[in-house]
Amino acid sequence: MGQVLSEEKPAPLSHEELVKELANIFADKCFTSLELYSLKQVFKSLAHHEQRVGYLKEGTIAKYLKVPDILGISPVLFQMASYIAAFPFLEDAPAVLGLEQMVIVITLMTDRYRRVLGKGAADKTKLLFKSLAVYDRKFSKSAVDTHSGSSNAREQIENDGQGLDNDELVLAAFDALGHVNPDKLQNMPATHGPMIPGDNFRKFIMLLLLVAPLDPQDSLDSDPDRVTGAGLQSLRTAAESILAAFLDVERNPGVEYLRFSKVIAGCLPFLFQGLAPLFEHFLFSEELDFHKGKDGTSRSPTMPPEPKQPLLQDTGSIMNASILSQMSFFIPGSLLFRRLRLLYAGDEDGFSMGSFEAKVFNWKTPTILLVSGTRLLDESDHHSNGSAPAFWASLPPRRFSRGSSGEAERLTFGVYVPEPWKLTHRECFGGEETILFQLEPIHDLFRASSLNKDYVSFTRPSASTSHAGVSFGCPPPRPSQAYRRSGMIPLGPVSLMLDSSFEFGCFTHDYASKGGAFQTSMIREYNFQERFEIGSVEVWGCGGDEEAKHQAERWAWEAREAEARRRINLGTGDIEADRALLEMAGLVGSNRSGGSMA
């Protein structure tokens, strides 16, 4: 009998070979031929060569993407890209940024990987955290030392990295390769409390605020005002508020994974969406001229490109580009960028419910109310007038402390209202898409619940109404013997209340109650209350030119009707009689109060 030769098993592929194969899969499934050509041209123009091997050096990515130097983000971006470039063999990070590695980075950063990897691998939160984190025992020790009064602080931090194991995105990549048994791989090094340094994350948040409104071919240097003067200050303020949701910088030097994933899921679900158009810049080569004819000669385009509308059509004392970007982290940017119209501003239209109603009630699409003011610390703390004692007396006795630490006294709250505004009689309006949120000095979100439907209330002052004003999460005004006797305003468990003169406001978070019309905070699991003197109130309409046109037509119609009524009532030609009639109505002269609409 002849001897049967045994089949030799092929040698397993190396990590480098598998990474190259994954890059080929991504290139084939996730890019067009034109995009690949553009990427190769861009890489060729940027790459540094050593022994005939091309790669990107630190600073190249930030420079090409035109990231402002003032952010100081270049080392952080390079660390992130070098880590993701090792995917799926993350234990090999940092990786050299060659062409194949850049294909992997761009595929992951632009979410194109969804076309290849399984649906269960849709979330890249773990990957982004690991790409920004450090694994330094000394860094972790300083975090333990700052956890005052916690006997299990070290155990908490040492175990915090455990949630990073079994990354579904990595497992899906191995499944797509079909070469490796992922159970035998260890993609996470032995960690000692991986954390994102607070200063690095602050810079990264500022970058995310800048890129939030970007389209793929928009340039970061197209609006220099955002990184100079007042624009830079508002960018830093928004970044500090968001960072405060992740950590207390006075007690903890870095962001841990459990907190990172919790805050993003609960308060900032769209935080990283701006990274996709940013990294798509690598797919548009400036060397390509789409206006060349077949013979290679240049020709003029038939129509010049239309200039882009500004992010904000109007200006406000609260709203700015950074606030707009901050809201886009939990409200879809398609409803916000270049879509908002200023309907009402207390600074210009008067702090009265009458002005508010006249300006806001005819807008038929969603609106966003913003209110900012100065924190009142106790009953003796009233800054500008003597109305504060009456306001304090109208509220139930204070039981909760303030909601955030630090010296910041400015508070900013907001509400996304999905329905048109209307007067409240027996029931509130709003719906389950209503969102109550805080923007400053800490970012927080309170989504609508189904426990009750006391979402939005707008109640005019009247003889039959004991408590008027605008409220969110508070019971609508009803005849209540208890509150009539006490004279106190009924506050909801999670609620924002503005008094009828728009002088004072109160935000309440009764965590022990488990919420009411709005859910309790996912990041502040304690009771708190903020009482403040209002500085500004604004309402912005979400909609485009068509909605603004309808609103303008409605305002024009109301103006014509008011003029017609004026001519009918005051058409006598007797100026003294007309003036006396206006004074009796309290519209002119010393009798006019300028207060809320009765």
Coordinates of C-alpha atoms in Angstrom, one line a residue:
M1 CA 0.0 0.0 0.0
G2 CA 1.2 3.4 -0.9
Q3 CA 1.8 6.0 1.8
V4 CA -0.8 8.7 1.9
L5 CA 0.7 12.1 2.2
S6 CA -1.0 14.2 4.9
E7 CA -2.3 17.6 3.9
E8 CA -0.4 20.4 5.4
K9 CA -2.5 23.1 7.0
P10 CA -1.8 26.6 5.8
A11 CA 0.1 28.8 8.1
P12 CA -2.2 31.1 10.0
L13 CA -2.3 34.7 8.8
S14 CA -0.4 37.3 10.8
H15 CA -2.1 40.2 12.4
E16 CA -0.7 42.5 9.7
E17 CA -2.1 40.3 6.9
L18 CA -5.5 40.1 8.6
V19 CA -5.6 43.9 9.0
K20 CA -4.8 44.3 5.3
E21 CA -7.6 41.8 4.5
L22 CA -10.1 43.7 6.6
A23 CA -9.0 47.0 4.9
N24 CA -9.7 45.4 1.5
I25 CA -13.1 44.3 2.7
F26 CA -13.9 47.8 3.9
A27 CA -12.6 49.4 0.7
D28 CA -14.6 47.1 -1.5
K29 CA -17.9 47.3 0.5
C30 CA -17.8 50.8 2.0
F31 CA -16.3 53.1 -0.6
T32 CA -17.0 54.1 -4.2
S33 CA -14.1 53.9 -6.7
L34 CA -14.0 57.7 -6.8
E35 CA -13.8 57.9 -3.0
L36 CA -11.0 55.4 -3.0
Y37 CA -9.1 57.3 -5.7
S38 CA -9.5 60.5 -3.7
L39 CA -8.3 58.9 -0.5
K40 CA -5.2 57.5 -2.3
Q41 CA -4.5 61.0 -3.7
V42 CA -4.9 62.7 -0.3
F43 CA -2.8 60.1 1.4
K44 CA -0.1 60.4 -1.2
S45 CA 0.0 64.2 -0.7
L46 CA 0.2 63.9 3.1
A47 CA 2.3 60.8 3.7
H48 CA 5.9 60.9 5.1
H49 CA 8.0 58.1 3.6
E50 CA 10.6 55.9 5.3
Q51 CA 12.1 52.9 3.6
R52 CA 9.5 53.3 0.8
V53 CA 6.7 52.9 3.4
G54 CA 4.2 55.8 3.5
Y55 CA 2.5 56.9 6.8
L56 CA 1.0 59.9 8.5
K57 CA 2.9 61.7 11.2
E58 CA 1.4 63.3 14.4
G59 CA -0.2 66.6 13.5
T60 CA -0.9 65.7 9.9
I61 CA -4.5 64.7 10.5
A62 CA -5.4 67.9 12.4
K63 CA -3.6 70.1 9.9
Y64 CA -5.3 68.5 6.9
L65 CA -8.7 68.7 8.6
K66 CA -8.0 72.3 9.4
V67 CA -8.6 71.8 13.1
P68 CA -7.9 75.2 14.9
D69 CA -4.6 75.2 16.7
I70 CA -6.1 77.0 19.7
L71 CA -8.0 73.7 20.6
G72 CA -4.7 71.9 21.2
I73 CA -6.3 68.7 20.1
S74 CA -3.7 67.4 17.6
P75 CA -2.1 64.9 20.0
V76 CA -5.5 63.6 21.1
L77 CA -6.6 63.1 17.5
F78 CA -3.4 61.3 16.7
Q79 CA -3.7 59.0 19.7
M80 CA -7.3 58.2 18.7
A81 CA -6.5 57.5 15.1
S82 CA -3.4 55.4 16.0
Y83 CA -5.4 53.2 18.3
I84 CA -8.4 52.7 16.0
A85 CA -5.9 51.9 13.2
A86 CA -5.0 48.7 15.0
F87 CA -8.6 47.4 14.8
P88 CA -9.5 44.6 15.4
F89 CA -6.1 43.7 17.1
L90 CA -6.4 46.5 19.6
E91 CA -3.6 45.0 21.8
D92 CA -1.2 46.0 19.0
A93 CA -2.1 49.7 19.3
P94 CA -0.7 52.3 18.6
A95 CA -0.5 51.4 14.9
V96 CA 1.4 53.1 12.1
L97 CA -1.0 55.1 10.0
G98 CA -0.5 53.6 6.6
L99 CA -3.0 53.6 3.8
E100 CA -4.7 50.4 4.9
Q101 CA -4.9 51.6 8.4
M102 CA -6.4 54.9 7.3
V103 CA -9.1 53.0 5.4
I104 CA -10.0 51.2 8.6
V105 CA -10.0 54.5 10.6
I106 CA -12.2 56.3 8.1
T107 CA -14.6 53.4 7.8
L108 CA -15.1 53.3 11.5
M109 CA -15.2 57.0 12.1
T110 CA -17.8 57.6 9.3
D111 CA -20.0 54.7 10.4
R112 CA -19.6 53.0 7.0
Y113 CA -18.7 49.8 8.9
R114 CA -22.4 49.2 9.3
R115 CA -22.5 48.0 5.7
V116 CA -20.2 45.1 6.6
L117 CA -20.4 44.3 10.2
G118 CA -23.4 42.8 12.0
K119 CA -26.3 44.9 13.3
G120 CA -25.3 43.9 16.9
A121 CA -22.0 45.8 16.4
A122 CA -23.7 49.2 15.6
D123 CA -22.4 50.9 18.8
K124 CA -18.7 52.1 18.7
T125 CA -18.9 53.8 22.2
K126 CA -16.4 51.3 23.6
L127 CA -14.0 51.7 20.8
L128 CA -14.0 55.5 21.1
F129 CA -13.5 55.3 24.8
K130 CA -10.5 53.0 24.5
S131 CA -9.0 55.2 21.8
L132 CA -9.1 58.2 24.1
A133 CA -8.3 56.5 27.4
V134 CA -4.9 56.0 29.1
Y135 CA -3.9 52.9 31.0
D136 CA -1.6 54.4 33.6
R137 CA -1.4 53.0 37.2
K138 CA -0.3 56.3 38.6
F139 CA -3.2 58.1 36.9
S140 CA -5.6 55.6 38.4
K141 CA -4.1 56.0 41.8
S142 CA -4.6 59.7 41.7
A143 CA -8.3 59.0 40.9
V144 CA -8.6 56.7 43.9
D145 CA -7.0 59.3 46.2
T146 CA -9.5 61.9 45.1
H147 CA -12.6 59.7 45.9
S148 CA -13.2 61.0 49.3
G149 CA -15.2 58.9 51.8
S150 CA -15.5 55.9 49.5
S151 CA -14.2 52.7 51.0
N152 CA -14.5 50.8 47.8
A153 CA -13.2 53.5 45.5
R154 CA -10.2 51.5 44.4
E155 CA -12.3 48.4 43.7
Q156 CA -14.7 50.6 41.6
I157 CA -11.9 52.0 39.5
E158 CA -10.0 48.7 39.1
N159 CA -13.3 47.1 37.9
D160 CA -14.4 49.9 35.7
G161 CA -12.5 48.5 32.7
Q162 CA -14.4 45.2 32.8
G163 CA -17.3 46.6 30.8
L164 CA -14.8 47.1 27.9
D165 CA -14.3 43.3 27.4
N166 CA -16.1 41.5 24.6
D167 CA -16.5 44.4 22.3
E168 CA -19.2 43.5 19.9
L169 CA -17.6 45.6 17.2
V170 CA -14.3 43.7 17.4
L171 CA -16.1 40.3 17.5
A172 CA -18.1 41.3 14.4
A173 CA -14.8 42.2 12.6
F174 CA -13.4 38.8 13.3
D175 CA -16.6 37.2 12.1
A176 CA -16.3 39.1 8.8
L177 CA -12.7 38.0 8.4
G178 CA -13.7 34.3 9.0
H179 CA -10.1 33.5 10.0
V180 CA -9.8 33.8 13.7
N181 CA -11.5 32.4 16.8
P182 CA -12.2 35.5 18.8
D183 CA -12.5 33.5 22.0
K184 CA -8.7 33.0 21.9
L185 CA -8.0 36.7 21.6
Q186 CA -7.3 39.2 24.3
N187 CA -8.0 42.6 22.8
M188 CA -7.8 44.5 26.1
P189 CA -4.5 44.7 27.9
A190 CA -4.4 44.3 31.7
T191 CA -5.9 47.6 32.7
H192 CA -5.6 49.6 35.8
G193 CA -8.7 51.8 35.7
P194 CA -8.6 53.1 32.1
M195 CA -9.6 56.8 32.0
I196 CA -9.9 59.6 29.6
P197 CA -7.9 62.5 31.1
G198 CA -10.2 65.4 31.9
D199 CA -8.2 68.0 30.0
N200 CA -8.0 65.8 26.9
F201 CA -11.7 65.2 27.0
R202 CA -12.5 68.9 27.4
K203 CA -10.5 69.6 24.2
F204 CA -12.2 66.7 22.4
I205 CA -15.7 68.1 23.4
M206 CA -14.8 71.5 22.0
L207 CA -13.9 69.8 18.7
L208 CA -17.2 67.9 18.7
L209 CA -19.1 71.2 19.3
L210 CA -17.2 72.7 16.3
V211 CA -17.9 69.8 13.9
A212 CA -21.5 69.1 14.9
P213 CA -23.0 71.2 12.1
L214 CA -20.5 70.1 9.4
D215 CA -21.5 68.7 6.0
P216 CA -18.9 66.4 4.4
Q217 CA -17.4 69.1 2.2
D218 CA -17.6 71.9 4.8
S219 CA -14.3 73.3 6.2
L220 CA -13.6 73.9 9.8
D221 CA -12.0 77.2 9.0
S222 CA -15.1 78.6 7.3
D223 CA -16.3 80.3 10.4
P224 CA -13.3 81.8 12.3
D225 CA -15.6 83.7 14.7
R226 CA -16.3 80.4 16.5
V227 CA -12.8 80.1 17.8
T228 CA -12.0 83.8 18.6
G229 CA -13.4 86.3 21.1
A230 CA -16.9 85.7 22.3
G231 CA -17.3 82.6 20.1
L232 CA -14.4 80.9 21.7
Q233 CA -15.7 81.8 25.2
S234 CA -19.1 80.3 24.5
L235 CA -17.4 77.2 23.0
R236 CA -15.4 76.8 26.3
T237 CA -18.5 77.4 28.4
A238 CA -20.5 74.7 26.6
A239 CA -17.6 72.3 26.8
E240 CA -17.3 72.8 30.5
S241 CA -21.0 72.2 31.1
I242 CA -20.8 68.9 29.1
L243 CA -17.6 67.8 30.8
A244 CA -19.4 68.4 34.2
A245 CA -21.9 65.7 33.3
F246 CA -19.0 63.2 33.0
L247 CA -16.9 64.1 36.0
D248 CA -16.3 66.6 38.8
V249 CA -12.9 68.0 37.8
E250 CA -12.1 69.0 41.4
R251 CA -12.4 65.4 42.6
N252 CA -11.5 63.2 39.7
P253 CA -8.8 63.7 37.0
G254 CA -10.5 61.5 34.4
V255 CA -13.6 59.9 32.9
E256 CA -14.2 56.2 33.6
Y257 CA -16.0 54.0 31.1
L258 CA -19.1 53.2 33.1
R259 CA -19.8 56.9 33.5
F260 CA -18.8 57.6 29.9
S261 CA -21.3 55.1 28.5
K262 CA -24.0 56.1 30.9
V263 CA -23.9 59.8 30.1
I264 CA -23.8 59.3 26.4
A265 CA -26.7 56.9 26.4
G266 CA -28.8 59.1 28.7
C267 CA -27.9 62.7 27.8
L268 CA -25.8 62.8 24.6
P269 CA -26.9 60.1 22.2
F270 CA -25.7 62.1 19.1
L271 CA -22.4 63.3 20.6
F272 CA -20.1 61.7 18.0
Q273 CA -22.2 62.3 14.8
G274 CA -20.0 65.2 13.7
L275 CA -17.0 62.9 13.4
A276 CA -18.4 61.3 10.2
P277 CA -18.5 64.4 8.0
L278 CA -15.1 65.5 9.5
F279 CA -13.3 62.3 8.5
E280 CA -15.1 62.2 5.1
H281 CA -12.8 65.1 4.2
F282 CA -10.2 62.4 3.3
L283 CA -12.5 61.2 0.5
F284 CA -12.5 64.6 -1.4
S285 CA -9.3 65.3 -3.1
E286 CA -8.7 69.0 -4.1
E287 CA -6.8 67.7 -7.1
L288 CA -10.1 66.5 -8.7
D289 CA -11.7 69.1 -10.9
F290 CA -15.3 68.0 -11.6
H291 CA -15.7 70.9 -14.1
K292 CA -13.2 69.6 -16.7
G293 CA -14.4 68.6 -20.0
K294 CA -13.6 65.2 -21.7
D295 CA -10.7 66.8 -23.6
G296 CA -9.1 68.0 -20.3
T297 CA -9.9 71.6 -20.8
S298 CA -11.5 73.5 -18.0
R299 CA -15.0 74.9 -18.3
S300 CA -17.1 77.1 -16.1
P301 CA -19.9 75.4 -14.2
T302 CA -23.4 76.2 -15.4
M303 CA -24.5 77.6 -12.1
P304 CA -22.3 78.9 -9.3
P305 CA -22.7 77.1 -5.9
E306 CA -25.3 78.6 -3.7
P307 CA -23.9 80.3 -0.6
K308 CA -24.8 78.5 2.6
Q309 CA -27.2 80.0 5.0
P310 CA -25.8 80.8 8.4
L311 CA -26.3 78.3 11.3
L312 CA -28.6 80.9 12.9
Q313 CA -30.8 83.2 11.0
D314 CA -31.3 85.5 14.0
T315 CA -29.3 86.4 17.1
G316 CA -30.3 86.0 20.7
S317 CA -28.9 86.7 24.2
I318 CA -28.9 83.0 25.1
M319 CA -28.7 81.1 21.8
N320 CA -25.4 81.0 19.9
A321 CA -23.6 78.5 17.7
S322 CA -22.2 76.6 20.6
I323 CA -25.5 76.3 22.4
L324 CA -27.0 75.1 19.0
S325 CA -24.3 72.4 18.7
Q326 CA -24.8 71.4 22.3
M327 CA -28.5 70.8 21.7
S328 CA -27.7 68.8 18.5
F329 CA -26.2 66.2 20.8
F330 CA -29.7 65.1 21.9
I331 CA -32.0 66.8 19.3
P332 CA -31.5 65.8 15.6
G333 CA -29.4 68.4 13.9
S334 CA -31.8 68.3 10.9
L335 CA -34.3 70.2 13.1
L336 CA -31.7 72.8 14.3
F337 CA -28.9 73.9 12.0
R338 CA -30.1 76.6 9.6
R339 CA -33.6 75.8 10.6
L340 CA -34.3 77.9 13.7
R341 CA -36.2 81.2 13.8
L342 CA -36.4 83.5 16.8
L343 CA -40.0 83.9 17.7
Y344 CA -39.8 85.6 21.0
A345 CA -37.1 87.3 23.0
G346 CA -37.9 88.9 26.4
D347 CA -35.1 91.4 25.9
E348 CA -36.7 92.9 22.8
D349 CA -40.4 91.9 23.1
G350 CA -41.0 92.5 26.8
F351 CA -41.1 90.1 29.7
S352 CA -44.9 89.5 29.6
M353 CA -47.1 86.5 28.8
G354 CA -49.0 88.7 26.4
S355 CA -46.0 89.3 24.2
F356 CA -45.1 85.7 24.5
E357 CA -48.5 84.6 23.4
A358 CA -48.6 87.0 20.5
K359 CA -45.2 85.9 19.1
V360 CA -45.3 82.2 19.7
F361 CA -48.8 80.8 19.6
N362 CA -49.2 80.8 15.8
W363 CA -46.0 78.7 15.1
K364 CA -47.3 75.3 14.0
T365 CA -44.1 73.2 14.2
P366 CA -41.9 72.4 17.3
T367 CA -40.4 75.1 19.4
I368 CA -37.5 75.4 21.8
L369 CA -37.8 77.6 24.9
L370 CA -34.5 78.7 26.6
V371 CA -34.4 80.6 29.9
S372 CA -31.2 81.7 31.7
G373 CA -30.7 83.5 35.0
T374 CA -28.8 83.9 38.2
R375 CA -29.0 81.4 41.0
L376 CA -30.7 82.6 44.2
L377 CA -29.0 81.0 47.2
D378 CA -31.4 81.9 50.0
E379 CA -34.4 84.1 50.7
S380 CA -32.3 87.2 51.3
D381 CA -30.5 86.8 48.0
H382 CA -32.3 89.1 45.5
H383 CA -30.3 91.1 43.1
S384 CA -32.3 93.7 41.4
N385 CA -35.8 94.2 43.0
G386 CA -37.9 93.6 46.0
S387 CA -40.1 90.9 44.4
A388 CA -38.0 88.0 45.5
P389 CA -39.6 87.6 49.0
A390 CA -43.0 87.2 47.4
F391 CA -41.6 84.6 45.0
W392 CA -40.0 82.6 47.8
A393 CA -43.3 82.7 49.8
S394 CA -45.2 81.3 46.8
L395 CA -43.0 78.1 46.8
P396 CA -43.1 75.2 49.2
P397 CA -40.4 75.3 51.9
R398 CA -37.0 74.5 50.5
R399 CA -35.9 71.0 51.2
F400 CA -33.2 70.3 48.5
S401 CA -29.7 71.7 48.0
R402 CA -28.6 73.2 44.6
G403 CA -27.9 70.9 41.7
S404 CA -24.3 71.5 40.9
S405 CA -21.1 72.4 42.8
G406 CA -18.6 75.1 41.9
E407 CA -18.8 78.9 41.8
A408 CA -21.0 79.2 38.7
E409 CA -24.1 81.2 39.4
R410 CA -25.5 81.4 35.8
L411 CA -28.2 78.7 35.1
T412 CA -29.6 77.8 31.7
F413 CA -32.6 75.5 31.1
G414 CA -34.6 74.7 28.1
V415 CA -37.6 72.7 26.8
Y416 CA -38.2 71.2 23.4
V417 CA -42.0 71.4 22.8
P418 CA -43.2 69.3 19.8
E419 CA -46.7 70.7 19.6
P420 CA -48.0 74.2 19.0
W421 CA -48.5 76.4 22.1
K422 CA -52.0 77.0 23.5
L423 CA -53.7 78.2 26.6
T424 CA -54.0 75.7 29.4
H425 CA -57.4 75.2 31.0
R426 CA -57.8 71.8 32.6
E427 CA -55.1 69.8 30.8
C428 CA -51.5 70.4 29.8
F429 CA -50.2 69.9 26.3
G430 CA -46.9 68.8 24.9
G431 CA -46.8 65.0 24.3
E432 CA -44.2 62.3 25.0
E433 CA -41.6 63.8 22.7
T434 CA -41.3 66.9 25.0
I435 CA -37.7 67.2 26.4
L436 CA -36.8 69.1 29.5
F437 CA -33.0 69.9 29.7
Q438 CA -30.3 71.9 31.4
L439 CA -27.4 73.4 29.5
E440 CA -25.4 75.3 32.1
P441 CA -23.5 74.9 34.4
I442 CA -24.0 71.1 33.8
H443 CA -25.5 69.3 30.9
D444 CA -28.5 67.1 31.8
L445 CA -31.6 65.7 30.1
F446 CA -35.1 64.8 31.5
R447 CA -37.1 63.0 28.9
A448 CA -40.9 62.8 29.1
S449 CA -42.4 59.9 31.0
S450 CA -45.9 58.3 31.0
L451 CA -46.5 58.7 34.7
N452 CA -48.7 61.7 33.9
K453 CA -49.2 64.2 31.1
D454 CA -48.4 67.5 32.8
Y455 CA -45.9 68.4 30.2
V456 CA -46.5 72.1 29.3
S457 CA -48.8 74.6 30.9
F458 CA -49.4 78.2 29.8
T459 CA -51.9 80.0 32.2
R460 CA -52.8 83.7 32.0
P461 CA -53.1 85.8 35.2
S462 CA -56.8 86.2 36.0
A463 CA -59.1 86.5 39.0
S464 CA -60.0 82.9 38.8
T465 CA -56.5 81.6 38.6
S466 CA -54.5 81.3 41.7
H467 CA -51.1 80.7 40.1
A468 CA -50.3 81.8 36.5
G469 CA -47.2 81.4 34.4
V470 CA -45.4 78.9 32.2
S471 CA -44.5 75.6 33.7
F472 CA -43.2 72.2 32.6
G473 CA -43.9 69.1 34.6
C474 CA -46.2 71.0 37.0
P475 CA -49.9 70.2 37.6
P476 CA -52.2 72.6 35.6
P477 CA -54.0 75.2 37.7
R478 CA -57.0 73.6 39.4
P479 CA -59.2 74.7 42.3
S480 CA -57.2 73.3 45.2
Q481 CA -58.3 74.1 48.8
A482 CA -54.9 73.2 50.2
Y483 CA -52.9 75.4 47.8
R484 CA -55.5 78.2 48.1
R485 CA -55.0 78.2 51.8
S486 CA -51.2 78.1 51.6
G487 CA -50.9 80.3 48.6
M488 CA -48.1 78.0 47.3
I489 CA -47.5 76.9 43.8
P490 CA -47.7 73.1 43.3
L491 CA -44.4 72.0 41.8
G492 CA -44.0 68.7 39.9
P493 CA -41.4 66.1 41.0
V494 CA -39.2 67.0 37.9
S495 CA -40.3 70.4 36.8
L496 CA -39.4 73.9 35.6
M497 CA -41.7 76.8 36.6
L498 CA -41.5 80.5 35.4
D499 CA -43.7 83.0 37.1
S500 CA -46.2 85.1 35.1
S501 CA -43.9 88.2 35.0
F502 CA -40.9 86.2 33.9
E503 CA -38.9 87.5 36.8
F504 CA -38.2 84.3 38.6
G505 CA -38.0 80.6 37.9
C506 CA -37.6 77.3 39.8
F507 CA -36.3 73.9 38.7
T508 CA -37.1 71.0 40.9
H509 CA -35.6 67.5 40.8
D510 CA -37.2 65.1 43.4
Y511 CA -35.2 62.0 42.6
A512 CA -36.8 60.0 45.4
S513 CA -40.2 60.4 43.7
K514 CA -39.0 58.6 40.6
G515 CA -40.3 61.4 38.4
G516 CA -43.6 62.7 37.1
A517 CA -44.3 64.0 33.7
F518 CA -40.5 64.0 33.2
Q519 CA -38.0 61.3 34.1
T520 CA -35.4 61.9 36.8
S521 CA -31.8 62.5 35.8
M522 CA -29.6 59.5 34.8
I523 CA -26.5 61.2 36.0
R524 CA -27.5 63.0 39.2
E525 CA -29.2 60.5 41.4
Y526 CA -30.1 62.8 44.2
N527 CA -32.6 65.5 45.1
F528 CA -31.9 69.1 44.1
Q529 CA -33.6 72.4 43.4
E530 CA -32.5 75.6 41.6
R531 CA -34.3 78.9 42.2
F532 CA -33.1 81.7 40.0
E533 CA -33.8 85.3 38.9
I534 CA -34.5 85.3 35.2
G535 CA -32.2 87.3 32.9
S536 CA -33.4 86.2 29.5
V537 CA -36.2 84.1 27.9
E538 CA -36.2 83.1 24.3
V539 CA -38.4 80.9 22.1
W540 CA -37.1 79.5 18.8
G541 CA -39.2 77.9 16.1
C542 CA -37.9 74.7 14.5
G543 CA -38.6 75.0 10.7
G544 CA -37.4 76.3 7.4
D545 CA -38.4 79.2 5.2
E546 CA -41.9 77.8 4.6
E547 CA -42.8 77.8 8.3
A548 CA -41.2 81.3 8.7
K549 CA -43.3 82.5 5.7
H550 CA -46.5 81.3 7.3
Q551 CA -45.6 82.9 10.6
A552 CA -44.9 86.2 8.9
E553 CA -48.2 86.1 7.0
R554 CA -50.0 85.5 10.3
W555 CA -48.2 88.4 12.0
A556 CA -49.0 90.6 9.0
W557 CA -52.7 89.6 9.1
E558 CA -52.9 90.4 12.9
A559 CA -51.2 93.7 12.3
R560 CA -53.8 94.6 9.7
E561 CA -56.6 93.5 12.0
A562 CA -55.3 95.6 14.9
E563 CA -55.0 98.6 12.6
A564 CA -58.5 98.1 11.4
R565 CA -59.8 98.0 15.0
R566 CA -57.8 101.1 15.9
R567 CA -59.4 103.0 13.0
I568 CA -62.9 101.9 14.0
N569 CA -62.4 102.8 17.7
L570 CA -60.3 105.9 17.3
G571 CA -61.6 107.3 14.0
T572 CA -63.4 110.3 15.6
G573 CA -60.7 112.8 14.8
D574 CA -60.9 114.0 18.4
I575 CA -57.3 113.5 19.6
E576 CA -58.0 114.4 23.3
A577 CA -61.0 111.9 23.4
D578 CA -58.8 109.2 21.8
R579 CA -56.1 109.8 24.3
A580 CA -58.5 109.6 27.2
L581 CA -59.9 106.3 25.9
L582 CA -56.3 104.9 25.7
E583 CA -55.5 106.0 29.2
M584 CA -58.7 104.4 30.5
A585 CA -57.6 101.2 28.9
G586 CA -54.2 101.5 30.5
L587 CA -52.3 101.5 27.2
V588 CA -50.7 104.9 27.4
G589 CA -49.9 107.4 30.2
S590 CA -48.9 106.9 33.8
N591 CA -51.5 104.2 34.4
R592 CA -49.7 101.7 32.1
S593 CA -48.0 99.0 34.1
G594 CA -46.2 97.1 31.3
G595 CA -46.9 93.9 33.3
S596 CA -48.3 90.5 32.3
M597 CA -51.4 90.2 30.1
A598 CA -54.5 90.0 32.1

